[in-house]
Coordinates of C-alpha atoms in Angstrom, one line a residue:
X178 CA -4.6 -92.3 85.0
X179 CA -5.2 -89.8 82.2
X180 CA -5.7 -86.1 82.2
X181 CA -9.6 -86.6 82.0
X182 CA -9.6 -88.9 84.8
X183 CA -7.4 -86.7 87.0
X184 CA -9.6 -83.8 86.3
X185 CA -12.7 -85.8 87.1
X186 CA -11.3 -87.0 90.2
X187 CA -10.2 -83.5 91.4
X188 CA -13.6 -81.9 90.6
X189 CA -15.3 -84.8 92.3
X190 CA -13.2 -84.3 95.4
X191 CA -14.0 -80.4 95.4
X192 CA -17.7 -81.0 94.9
X193 CA -17.8 -82.8 98.2
X194 CA -16.6 -80.0 100.2
X195 CA -19.2 -77.8 101.6
X196 CA -17.2 -74.9 102.0
X197 CA -16.3 -74.9 98.3
X198 CA -19.8 -75.1 97.5
X199 CA -20.5 -71.9 99.7
X200 CA -17.8 -70.1 98.1
X201 CA -19.3 -71.2 94.5
X202 CA -22.7 -69.6 95.8
X203 CA -21.0 -66.3 97.1
X204 CA -19.4 -66.0 93.7
X205 CA -22.8 -66.4 91.9
X206 CA -24.2 -63.7 94.1
X207 CA -21.2 -61.3 93.8
X208 CA -20.8 -61.7 90.0
X209 CA -24.6 -60.9 89.8
X210 CA -24.4 -57.9 91.9
X211 CA -21.6 -56.6 89.4
X212 CA -23.6 -56.8 86.3
X213 CA -27.2 -55.9 87.5
X214 CA -26.7 -52.2 88.1
X215 CA -24.4 -51.5 85.0
X216 CA -26.5 -53.6 82.8
X217 CA -29.7 -51.8 84.2
X218 CA -27.9 -48.3 83.2
X219 CA -27.4 -49.6 79.7
X220 CA -30.8 -50.6 79.3
X221 CA -32.1 -47.2 80.3
X222 CA -29.7 -45.6 77.6
X223 CA -27.5 -43.7 80.1
X224 CA -23.9 -43.4 80.8
X225 CA -22.7 -45.2 83.8
X226 CA -19.7 -43.1 84.1
X227 CA -18.5 -39.3 84.4
X228 CA -15.1 -39.7 83.1
X229 CA -13.8 -37.0 80.7
X230 CA -13.9 -37.8 77.1
X231 CA -10.0 -37.0 77.1
X232 CA -9.5 -39.9 79.3
X233 CA -8.7 -43.0 77.1
X234 CA -11.8 -45.1 78.9
X235 CA -14.1 -42.0 78.7
X236 CA -13.5 -41.7 75.1
X237 CA -14.2 -45.3 74.6
X238 CA -17.6 -45.3 76.7
X239 CA -18.4 -42.1 75.1
X240 CA -18.2 -44.0 71.6
X241 CA -19.8 -47.1 73.2
X242 CA -22.7 -45.0 74.4
X243 CA -23.5 -43.9 70.8
X244 CA -23.6 -47.2 69.2
X245 CA -27.4 -47.4 68.6
X246 CA -29.2 -50.4 70.0
X247 CA -25.9 -52.3 70.6
X248 CA -25.7 -50.3 73.9
X249 CA -28.6 -51.6 75.6
X250 CA -28.3 -54.9 74.1
X251 CA -24.8 -55.4 75.9
X252 CA -26.8 -54.2 79.1
X253 CA -29.4 -56.9 78.6
X254 CA -26.8 -59.4 78.1
X255 CA -25.4 -58.5 81.2
X256 CA -28.6 -58.7 83.0
X257 CA -29.5 -61.8 81.6
X258 CA -26.2 -63.5 82.8
X259 CA -26.7 -61.9 86.3
X260 CA -30.3 -63.2 86.8
X261 CA -29.3 -66.5 85.2
X262 CA -26.4 -66.9 87.8
X263 CA -29.0 -66.4 90.8
X264 CA -31.0 -69.3 89.4
X265 CA -29.2 -72.8 90.4
X266 CA -31.0 -74.4 87.2
X267 CA -29.6 -71.8 84.8
X268 CA -26.2 -70.9 86.5
X269 CA -23.9 -72.8 84.3
X270 CA -25.4 -71.0 81.2
X271 CA -25.4 -67.7 83.0
X272 CA -21.6 -68.5 83.9
X273 CA -20.8 -69.3 80.2
X274 CA -22.6 -66.0 79.0
X275 CA -21.0 -63.9 81.6
X276 CA -17.4 -64.8 80.8
X277 CA -16.7 -63.3 77.3
X278 CA -18.2 -59.9 78.8
X279 CA -16.2 -59.7 81.6
X280 CA -13.0 -60.8 80.0
X281 CA -13.6 -58.0 77.5
X282 CA -14.1 -55.6 80.3
X283 CA -10.8 -56.9 81.8
X284 CA -8.7 -56.7 79.0
X285 CA -10.1 -53.4 78.3
X286 CA -9.4 -52.1 81.9
X287 CA -5.9 -53.3 81.9
X288 CA -5.2 -52.1 78.4
X289 CA -5.9 -48.5 79.4
X290 CA -5.3 -48.7 83.0
X291 CA -8.7 -47.6 84.2
X292 CA -8.8 -47.5 88.0
X293 CA -12.6 -48.0 88.0
X294 CA -12.3 -51.7 87.3
X295 CA -8.4 -52.5 87.4
X296 CA -8.6 -54.5 90.3
X297 CA -12.6 -55.8 90.3
X298 CA -12.3 -57.0 86.7
X299 CA -9.6 -59.4 87.0
X300 CA -10.9 -60.8 90.1
X301 CA -14.5 -61.1 88.6
X302 CA -12.6 -63.0 85.6
X303 CA -11.0 -65.4 88.2
X304 CA -14.6 -65.9 90.1
X305 CA -16.1 -66.7 86.8
X306 CA -13.4 -69.1 86.1
X307 CA -14.2 -70.8 89.2
X308 CA -17.7 -71.1 88.4
X309 CA -17.0 -72.7 85.2
X310 CA -14.4 -75.2 86.8
X311 CA -17.3 -75.7 89.7
X312 CA -19.7 -77.1 86.7
X313 CA -16.9 -78.9 85.0
X314 CA -18.8 -81.9 84.7
X315 CA -21.4 -80.1 82.5
X316 CA -18.6 -78.4 80.3
X317 CA -16.1 -81.0 80.1
X318 CA -17.2 -82.4 76.9
X319 CA -15.9 -79.3 75.1
X320 CA -12.5 -80.4 75.9
X321 CA -10.5 -82.3 73.5
X322 CA -9.5 -85.1 76.0
X323 CA -13.1 -86.1 76.3
X324 CA -13.3 -87.0 72.7
X325 CA -13.6 -90.6 73.2
X326 CA -16.5 -90.3 75.6
X327 CA -18.1 -88.3 73.1
X328 CA -17.6 -90.6 70.2
X329 CA -19.5 -93.2 72.2
X330 CA -22.6 -91.2 72.2
X331 CA -22.5 -90.3 68.7
X332 CA -23.7 -92.6 65.7
X333 CA -20.9 -94.5 63.9
X334 CA -20.1 -94.1 60.2
X335 CA -22.3 -97.2 59.4
X336 CA -25.2 -95.8 61.0
X337 CA -25.3 -92.4 59.2
X338 CA -28.2 -92.0 56.6
X339 CA -27.9 -90.8 52.9
X340 CA -31.2 -89.2 52.5
X341 CA -30.8 -85.6 51.8
X342 CA -32.5 -83.4 54.2
X343 CA -34.5 -81.3 51.8
X344 CA -36.6 -79.3 54.4
X345 CA -33.7 -78.7 56.4
X346 CA -31.6 -77.1 53.7
X347 CA -34.7 -75.4 52.4
X348 CA -35.0 -73.8 55.9
X349 CA -31.3 -72.6 55.9
X350 CA -32.1 -71.0 52.3
X351 CA -34.9 -69.4 53.6
X352 CA -33.2 -68.4 56.7
X353 CA -30.3 -66.5 54.6
X354 CA -33.0 -65.1 52.5
X355 CA -34.9 -63.4 55.5
X356 CA -31.6 -62.1 56.8
X357 CA -30.5 -60.7 53.4
X358 CA -33.9 -59.0 52.9
X359 CA -34.1 -57.7 56.7
X360 CA -30.7 -55.9 56.1
X361 CA -31.7 -54.6 52.7
X362 CA -34.9 -53.2 53.6
X363 CA -34.7 -52.8 57.3
X364 CA -32.9 -49.4 57.4
X365 CA -34.5 -46.4 55.9
X366 CA -30.9 -44.9 55.3
X367 CA -27.5 -46.0 55.9
X368 CA -24.0 -44.4 56.9
X369 CA -22.0 -46.9 54.6
X370 CA -18.2 -46.7 54.9
X371 CA -17.5 -43.6 52.8
X372 CA -19.3 -40.3 52.4
X373 CA -19.2 -41.1 48.7
X374 CA -21.1 -44.3 49.1
X375 CA -23.5 -42.6 51.6
X376 CA -24.5 -39.7 49.2
X377 CA -24.9 -42.2 46.3
X378 CA -28.1 -43.4 48.0
X379 CA -29.6 -40.0 48.1
X380 CA -31.0 -40.0 44.5
X381 CA -33.5 -42.7 45.8
X382 CA -34.3 -41.2 49.1
X383 CA -37.5 -39.6 49.9
X384 CA -35.7 -36.4 50.9
X385 CA -32.4 -36.2 48.9
X386 CA -31.5 -33.0 51.0
X387 CA -31.8 -34.5 54.2
X388 CA -30.1 -37.7 53.0
X389 CA -27.0 -35.3 52.3
X390 CA -27.3 -33.6 55.5
X391 CA -27.3 -37.0 57.3
X392 CA -24.1 -38.1 55.3
X393 CA -22.6 -34.8 56.1
X394 CA -23.5 -35.3 59.9
X395 CA -21.9 -38.9 60.0
X396 CA -18.9 -38.3 57.7
X397 CA -18.0 -34.6 58.2
X398 CA -19.1 -33.6 61.5
X399 CA -18.6 -36.8 63.2
X400 CA -21.8 -36.6 65.2
X401 CA -23.3 -39.5 66.9
X402 CA -25.3 -42.1 65.0
X403 CA -28.4 -42.0 66.5
X404 CA -28.3 -38.1 66.6
X405 CA -27.8 -38.4 62.8
X406 CA -30.8 -40.6 62.3
X407 CA -33.0 -38.6 64.4
X408 CA -32.4 -35.5 62.5
X409 CA -33.1 -37.4 59.0
X410 CA -36.2 -38.7 60.4
X411 CA -37.6 -35.3 61.6
X412 CA -36.6 -34.0 58.1
X413 CA -38.6 -36.6 56.2
X414 CA -41.6 -36.5 58.4

């Protein structure tokens, strides 16, 4: 019996056990409860701890809090994963989304020895792994020892078409173009990587003096990004 067959058999036996099913439901509810409050706080744009900035985790969270829309985006993904875990039809996808987020939190907590999640985050990682194993029958085709089964479901080399997909690649080029245009014109002003590069854009700015103050705010004063952007927007109004 190969590895794939052994895992299939083990998973089948586990799925037959009612108590293991109850444990899966318990983990889904517990993990959802762990992310809903913290995700909501991020979406509201608030800090979820009162740690001093001198604390390693506090310094990280303060910087994280000032990352613009990335901060509420992470909160939104936490809430999305939590809600999907509570719905049986989407629980597998919820566990997949949940895992990289909680793994990152776990490694961070262990790395800075943060008491607040030093115990809970490793347990949440284990609970998440249990849910992924519980839905092994849906995820097993990602593993290398199931490649034979996948090959049976894919077209063979003699069945492949040689027709060039013009519309598809036109869509690819269009998508790349839209991303480039959005990045180029989607920002009124950019911090760039150095103050020299930042100031260089001020000649074409609607308010060169406000632009230079923005660059100084970012690169010299080290103020939060959103504060410097807000200052610049008020100056050009």
